[in-house]
CSV table of C-alpha atoms and ligand atoms in Angstrom, one decimal:
chain,number,residue,atom,x,y,z
A,126,PRO,CA,-15.0,-9.0,-5.6
A,127,VAL,CA,-12.7,-9.6,-2.7
A,128,VAL,CA,-9.0,-9.1,-3.5
A,129,ALA,CA,-7.4,-9.7,-0.1
A,130,ARG,CA,-8.8,-11.3,3.0
A,131,ALA,CA,-7.7,-11.9,6.6
A,132,VAL,CA,-9.3,-14.8,8.4
A,133,ASP,CA,-9.0,-15.0,12.2
A,134,LEU,CA,-5.6,-13.3,12.0
A,135,PHE,CA,-3.6,-13.5,15.2
A,136,LYS,CA,-0.1,-12.2,15.7
A,137,GLN,CA,1.9,-12.4,19.0
A,138,TYR,CA,5.4,-11.2,19.5
A,139,GLY,CA,7.5,-12.8,22.2
A,140,THR,CA,6.3,-15.5,24.5
A,141,ASP,CA,4.8,-15.9,28.0
A,142,ASP,CA,5.5,-13.0,30.3
A,143,ASN,CA,6.7,-10.5,27.7
A,144,ALA,CA,4.2,-11.5,25.0
A,145,VAL,CA,2.7,-8.7,23.0
A,146,ILE,CA,-0.5,-9.4,21.0
A,147,ALA,CA,-0.3,-7.2,17.9
A,148,LEU,CA,-3.3,-8.6,16.1
A,149,ASN,CA,-6.1,-10.2,18.1
A,150,HIS,CA,-8.2,-12.4,15.8
A,151,ILE,CA,-8.9,-10.0,12.9
A,152,ASN,CA,-11.3,-10.8,10.1
A,153,VAL,CA,-11.4,-8.3,7.2
A,154,GLU,CA,-11.9,-8.2,3.5
A,155,PHE,CA,-10.5,-5.7,1.0
A,156,LYS,CA,-12.5,-5.3,-2.3
A,157,ARG,CA,-11.6,-4.3,-5.8
A,158,GLY,CA,-12.2,-0.6,-6.5
A,159,GLU,CA,-11.9,0.4,-2.8
A,160,LEU,CA,-9.5,2.8,-1.2
A,161,THR,CA,-9.3,1.9,2.5
A,162,ALA,CA,-7.6,3.9,5.2
A,163,ILE,CA,-6.3,2.1,8.3
A,164,MET,CA,-6.1,4.4,11.3
A,165,GLY,CA,-5.5,3.9,15.0
A,166,PRO,CA,-3.0,4.9,17.7
A,167,SER,CA,0.7,4.0,17.5
A,168,GLY,CA,1.2,0.4,18.6
A,169,SER,CA,-2.4,-0.6,17.6
A,170,GLY,CA,-1.3,-3.1,15.0
A,171,LYS,CA,-1.6,-1.2,11.7
A,172,SER,CA,1.9,-2.0,10.4
A,173,THR,CA,1.6,-5.6,11.5
A,174,LEU,CA,-1.7,-6.0,9.8
A,175,MET,CA,-0.4,-4.6,6.5
A,176,HIS,CA,2.8,-6.6,6.7
A,177,CYS,CA,0.9,-9.8,7.3
A,178,MET,CA,-1.5,-9.0,4.4
A,179,ALA,CA,1.5,-8.4,2.1
A,180,GLY,CA,3.3,-11.6,3.1
A,181,LEU,CA,6.2,-9.5,4.6
A,182,ASP,CA,5.4,-10.9,8.1
A,183,THR,CA,4.1,-14.3,9.2
A,184,PRO,CA,1.0,-14.4,11.5
A,185,THR,CA,1.1,-16.7,14.6
A,186,SER,CA,-2.2,-18.2,13.4
A,187,GLY,CA,-5.0,-17.4,11.0
A,188,ASP,CA,-4.9,-17.1,7.2
A,189,VAL,CA,-4.3,-14.4,4.6
A,190,PHE,CA,-5.6,-14.8,1.1
A,191,VAL,CA,-4.6,-12.6,-1.9
A,192,GLU,CA,-6.6,-13.2,-5.1
A,193,GLY,CA,-7.8,-16.5,-3.5
A,194,LEU,CA,-4.2,-17.7,-2.8
A,195,GLU,CA,-3.3,-18.6,0.7
A,196,VAL,CA,-0.3,-16.3,1.5
A,197,SER,CA,0.4,-17.9,4.9
A,198,SER,CA,1.3,-21.3,3.4
A,199,MET,CA,3.6,-20.0,0.6
A,200,ASN,CA,7.3,-20.6,0.5
A,201,GLN,CA,9.8,-17.7,-0.2
A,202,ARG,CA,9.8,-18.3,-3.9
A,203,GLN,CA,6.0,-18.2,-4.2
A,204,LEU,CA,5.9,-15.1,-2.0
A,205,THR,CA,8.4,-13.3,-4.2
A,206,LYS,CA,6.3,-14.1,-7.2
A,207,LEU,CA,3.1,-12.9,-5.5
A,208,ARG,CA,4.7,-9.7,-4.3
A,209,ARG,CA,6.0,-9.0,-7.8
A,210,LYS,CA,2.7,-9.6,-9.6
A,211,GLU,CA,-0.2,-9.0,-7.4
A,212,ILE,CA,1.0,-6.6,-4.7
A,213,GLY,CA,2.3,-3.0,-5.0
A,214,PHE,CA,4.0,-1.0,-2.3
A,215,ILE,CA,4.2,2.7,-1.5
A,216,PHE,CA,6.3,3.9,1.4
A,217,GLN,CA,6.4,7.0,3.5
A,218,SER,CA,10.0,7.7,2.4
A,219,PHE,CA,9.4,7.1,-1.3
A,220,ASN,CA,12.3,4.6,-1.6
A,221,LEU,CA,13.5,5.8,-5.0
A,222,VAL,CA,17.0,5.1,-6.4
A,223,PRO,CA,18.7,8.6,-6.2
A,224,THR,CA,21.0,7.9,-9.2
A,225,LEU,CA,18.2,6.9,-11.6
A,226,THR,CA,15.7,9.2,-13.4
A,227,ALA,CA,12.0,9.1,-12.7
A,228,LYS,CA,11.4,6.9,-15.8
A,229,GLU,CA,14.2,4.5,-14.8
A,230,ASN,CA,12.8,4.3,-11.3
A,231,ILE,CA,9.3,3.5,-12.5
A,232,LEU,CA,10.6,0.7,-14.8
A,233,LEU,CA,13.1,-0.7,-12.4
A,234,PRO,CA,11.0,-3.5,-10.8
A,235,LEU,CA,10.0,-4.8,-14.2
A,236,GLN,CA,13.6,-4.8,-15.4
A,237,ILE,CA,14.7,-6.6,-12.3
A,238,ALA,CA,12.0,-9.2,-12.8
A,239,LYS,CA,12.9,-9.4,-16.5
A,240,ARG,CA,9.3,-8.8,-17.4
A,241,PRO,CA,8.1,-7.1,-20.6
A,242,ILE,CA,7.3,-3.4,-20.5
A,243,ASP,CA,4.0,-2.3,-21.8
A,244,MET,CA,4.8,1.2,-23.0
A,245,ASP,CA,1.1,2.1,-23.6
A,246,TRP,CA,0.4,1.3,-20.0
A,247,PHE,CA,3.5,3.2,-18.9
A,248,ASN,CA,2.4,6.3,-20.8
A,249,LYS,CA,-1.0,6.1,-19.4
A,250,VAL,CA,0.2,5.8,-15.8
A,251,VAL,CA,2.7,8.6,-16.2
A,252,ASP,CA,-0.1,10.8,-17.7
A,253,VAL,CA,-2.4,10.0,-14.8
A,254,VAL,CA,0.2,10.9,-12.2
A,255,GLY,CA,1.1,14.0,-14.1
A,256,LEU,CA,4.8,13.2,-14.6
A,257,ALA,CA,5.0,13.3,-18.4
A,258,ASN,CA,7.4,16.2,-18.4
A,259,ARG,CA,9.5,15.1,-15.4
A,260,LEU,CA,10.6,11.7,-16.7
A,261,ASP,CA,14.3,12.6,-17.1
A,262,HIS,CA,14.6,14.2,-13.7
A,263,ARG,CA,16.3,12.5,-10.8
A,264,PRO,CA,14.6,12.3,-7.4
A,265,SER,CA,16.7,15.3,-6.1
A,266,GLN,CA,15.3,17.4,-8.9
A,267,LEU,CA,11.7,16.6,-7.9
A,268,SER,CA,9.5,17.9,-5.1
A,269,GLY,CA,8.4,15.4,-2.4
A,270,GLY,CA,5.0,15.2,-4.0
A,271,GLN,CA,6.5,14.5,-7.4
A,272,GLN,CA,8.8,11.8,-5.9
A,273,GLN,CA,5.8,10.1,-4.2
A,274,ARG,CA,4.0,10.2,-7.5
A,275,VAL,CA,6.9,8.5,-9.1
A,276,ALA,CA,6.6,5.8,-6.4
A,277,CYS,CA,2.9,5.5,-7.1
A,278,ALA,CA,3.6,5.0,-10.8
A,279,ARG,CA,6.2,2.4,-10.0
A,280,ALA,CA,3.7,0.6,-7.8
A,281,MET,CA,1.1,0.7,-10.6
A,282,MET,CA,3.3,-0.7,-13.4
A,283,GLU,CA,2.6,-4.4,-12.8
A,284,GLN,CA,-1.1,-3.6,-12.5
A,285,PRO,CA,-1.2,-5.3,-9.1
A,286,SER,CA,-4.6,-6.2,-7.6
A,287,VAL,CA,-3.8,-4.6,-4.3
A,288,ILE,CA,-1.4,-1.7,-3.3
A,289,PHE,CA,-0.4,-1.3,0.3
A,290,ALA,CA,0.7,2.2,1.2
A,291,ASP,CA,2.4,2.9,4.5
A,292,GLU,CA,1.9,6.5,5.5
A,293,PRO,CA,2.1,7.6,1.9
A,294,THR,CA,1.6,11.3,2.8
A,295,GLY,CA,3.6,11.2,6.0
A,296,ASN,CA,6.5,13.3,4.5
A,297,LEU,CA,4.4,15.6,2.3
A,298,ASP,CA,2.9,19.1,2.8
A,299,SER,CA,-0.8,19.4,2.5
A,300,ARG,CA,-0.9,20.3,-1.2
A,301,SER,CA,1.4,17.5,-2.3
A,302,SER,CA,-0.7,15.1,0.0
A,303,ARG,CA,-3.9,16.1,-1.8
A,304,GLU,CA,-2.2,15.5,-5.2
A,305,VAL,CA,-1.0,12.0,-4.2
A,306,LEU,CA,-4.3,11.1,-2.6
A,307,SER,CA,-6.5,12.2,-5.5
A,308,PHE,CA,-4.2,10.1,-7.7
A,309,LEU,CA,-4.8,7.1,-5.5
A,310,GLN,CA,-8.5,7.8,-5.5
A,311,GLN,CA,-8.6,8.1,-9.3
A,312,SER,CA,-6.6,5.0,-9.9
A,313,VAL,CA,-9.0,3.0,-7.7
A,314,ARG,CA,-12.0,4.4,-9.6
A,315,GLU,CA,-10.4,4.0,-13.1
A,316,TYR,CA,-8.5,0.8,-12.8
A,317,GLY,CA,-10.4,-1.0,-10.1
A,318,GLN,CA,-7.4,-1.7,-7.8
A,319,SER,CA,-7.7,-2.2,-4.1
A,320,ILE,CA,-5.6,0.3,-2.2
A,321,VAL,CA,-5.0,0.0,1.5
A,322,MET,CA,-3.2,2.8,3.2
A,323,VAL,CA,-2.1,3.3,6.8
A,324,THR,CA,-2.4,6.9,7.9
A,325,HIS,CA,-2.4,9.0,11.0
A,326,ASP,CA,-3.9,12.0,9.1
A,327,PRO,CA,-7.7,12.4,9.2
A,328,ARG,CA,-7.5,14.6,6.1
A,329,ALA,CA,-5.8,11.8,4.2
A,330,ALA,CA,-8.3,9.3,5.5
A,331,SER,CA,-11.2,11.5,4.3
A,332,PHE,CA,-10.1,10.6,0.7
A,333,ALA,CA,-10.8,6.9,1.4
A,334,ASP,CA,-14.0,5.0,0.6
A,335,ARG,CA,-13.7,3.1,3.8
A,336,VAL,CA,-11.9,3.8,7.1
A,337,LEU,CA,-10.9,1.0,9.5
A,338,VAL,CA,-9.9,1.9,13.0
A,339,LEU,CA,-7.6,-0.4,15.0
A,340,ALA,CA,-7.1,-0.4,18.8
A,341,ASP,CA,-5.0,-3.0,20.7
A,342,GLY,CA,-4.9,-5.4,17.7
A,343,SER,CA,-8.7,-5.3,17.1
A,344,ILE,CA,-10.9,-3.5,14.6
A,345,THR,CA,-13.0,-1.2,16.6
A,346,ASN,CA,-14.7,0.7,13.7
A,347,ASP,CA,-15.3,0.0,10.0
A,348,MET,CA,-16.9,3.0,8.3
A,349,GLN,CA,-18.0,3.4,4.7
A,350,HIS,CA,-17.6,6.9,3.3
A,351,PRO,CA,-17.4,8.6,6.7
A,352,THR,CA,-17.6,12.3,7.0
A,353,TYR,CA,-14.5,14.2,8.2
A,354,ALA,CA,-16.3,14.6,11.6
A,355,GLU,CA,-16.9,10.9,11.9
A,356,ILE,CA,-13.2,10.2,11.2
A,357,LEU,CA,-12.2,12.6,14.0
B,251,LIG,P1,4.9,2.8,13.0
B,251,LIG,O1,4.0,3.0,14.2
B,251,LIG,O2,5.3,4.1,12.3
B,251,LIG,O3,4.5,1.8,12.1
B,251,LIG,P2,6.7,1.5,14.8
B,251,LIG,O4,7.6,2.3,15.6
B,251,LIG,O5,5.5,0.9,15.4
B,251,LIG,O6,6.3,2.4,13.5
B,251,LIG,O7,7.5,0.2,14.2
B,251,LIG,C1,8.6,0.4,13.3
B,251,LIG,C2,9.2,-1.0,13.1
B,251,LIG,O8,9.7,-1.4,14.3
B,251,LIG,C3,8.1,-2.0,12.7
B,251,LIG,O9,8.5,-2.6,11.5
B,251,LIG,C4,8.1,-3.1,13.8
B,251,LIG,O10,8.2,-4.4,13.3
B,251,LIG,C5,9.3,-2.7,14.7
B,251,LIG,N1,8.9,-2.7,16.1
B,251,LIG,C6,7.8,-2.0,16.6
B,251,LIG,N2,7.7,-2.2,17.9
B,251,LIG,C7,8.7,-3.1,18.3
B,251,LIG,C8,9.1,-3.7,19.5
B,251,LIG,N3,8.5,-3.5,20.6
B,251,LIG,N4,10.2,-4.5,19.5
B,251,LIG,C9,10.8,-4.7,18.3
B,251,LIG,N5,10.5,-4.2,17.1
B,251,LIG,C10,9.4,-3.4,17.1
B,252,LIG,P1,1.3,0.4,14.6
B,252,LIG,O1,1.7,0.2,13.2
B,252,LIG,O2,-0.2,0.6,14.8
B,252,LIG,O3,2.1,1.4,15.3
B,252,LIG,P2,2.5,-2.2,15.1
B,252,LIG,O4,1.9,-3.1,14.2
B,252,LIG,O5,3.9,-1.6,14.7
B,252,LIG,O6,1.5,-1.0,15.4
B,252,LIG,O7,2.7,-2.8,16.5
B,252,LIG,C1,1.7,-3.5,17.2
B,252,LIG,C2,2.3,-4.0,18.6
B,252,LIG,O8,3.2,-5.0,18.3
B,252,LIG,C3,3.0,-2.9,19.4
B,252,LIG,O9,2.7,-3.2,20.8
B,252,LIG,C4,4.4,-3.1,19.0
B,252,LIG,O10,5.3,-2.7,20.1
B,252,LIG,C5,4.5,-4.6,18.9
B,252,LIG,N1,5.5,-5.0,17.9
B,252,LIG,C6,5.6,-4.7,16.6
B,252,LIG,N2,6.6,-5.3,16.0
B,252,LIG,C7,7.3,-6.0,17.0
B,252,LIG,C8,8.4,-6.8,17.0
B,252,LIG,N3,9.2,-7.0,15.9
B,252,LIG,N4,8.8,-7.3,18.2
B,252,LIG,C9,8.1,-7.1,19.3
B,252,LIG,N5,7.0,-6.4,19.3
B,252,LIG,C10,6.6,-5.8,18.2
């Protein structure tokens, strides 16, 4: 089943002489149980595509649907609700609160939204990301890979249907990258989420089920289970 869909997505920055076309009529579907990597040179539209899909940016024309709901026509209140419930985010820079412990960071979005905490699910997620004995540590007491796994657990807590990850391994060494990527791979297999990650790293992309390549705002390649050589 399709979790998120872009239909004829067009995004232009500026007008007339200094107009930049960031997305040039993109059509794409993201399915449940699929880890997708979006690659392409700097300025090819990767961030814009992800931001439009997540309702963080408004397309000039075209539509975005998440779980069948039309994101482009939502008001701020509806967008906030959608982002809290259906969409998870993972950032390159982890975005953890330095004064809170790992556990507090993972539970923070639920507390802000005043939503009930399912401790069984919390324990399961923490177990899968391998943080069970790091829960009382603050971010400064954790390695980069551990911090990113805290961020992954935080993104998982609401059981969103789609998680968008912006260069999730951009600040990690290769061992920590592999840990985070194999967690993302495992959570897609086990919990059937859809994960869409932007990455420059072909090794990171080789963990994906699908690799999309953007160039000048268009999708120029869409590969299922490509080999490492095909990604390069
Ligand atoms: P990345 O390639 O790592 O995604 P960018 O440098 O392309 O980073 O963009 C970082 C941020 O700056 C984006 O959120 C984007 O909206 C903004 N941005 C990128 N290019 C421009 C530009 N030409 N003018 C204004 N803002 C820009
Ligand atoms: P990528 O993530 O692949 O680096 P972006 O989506 O950030 O690409 O940018 C796509 C194009 O849109 C680039 O030419 C960039 O300069 C331009 N762009 C992005 N954000 C802005 C912005 N806020 N204002 C003007 N131009 C922008």
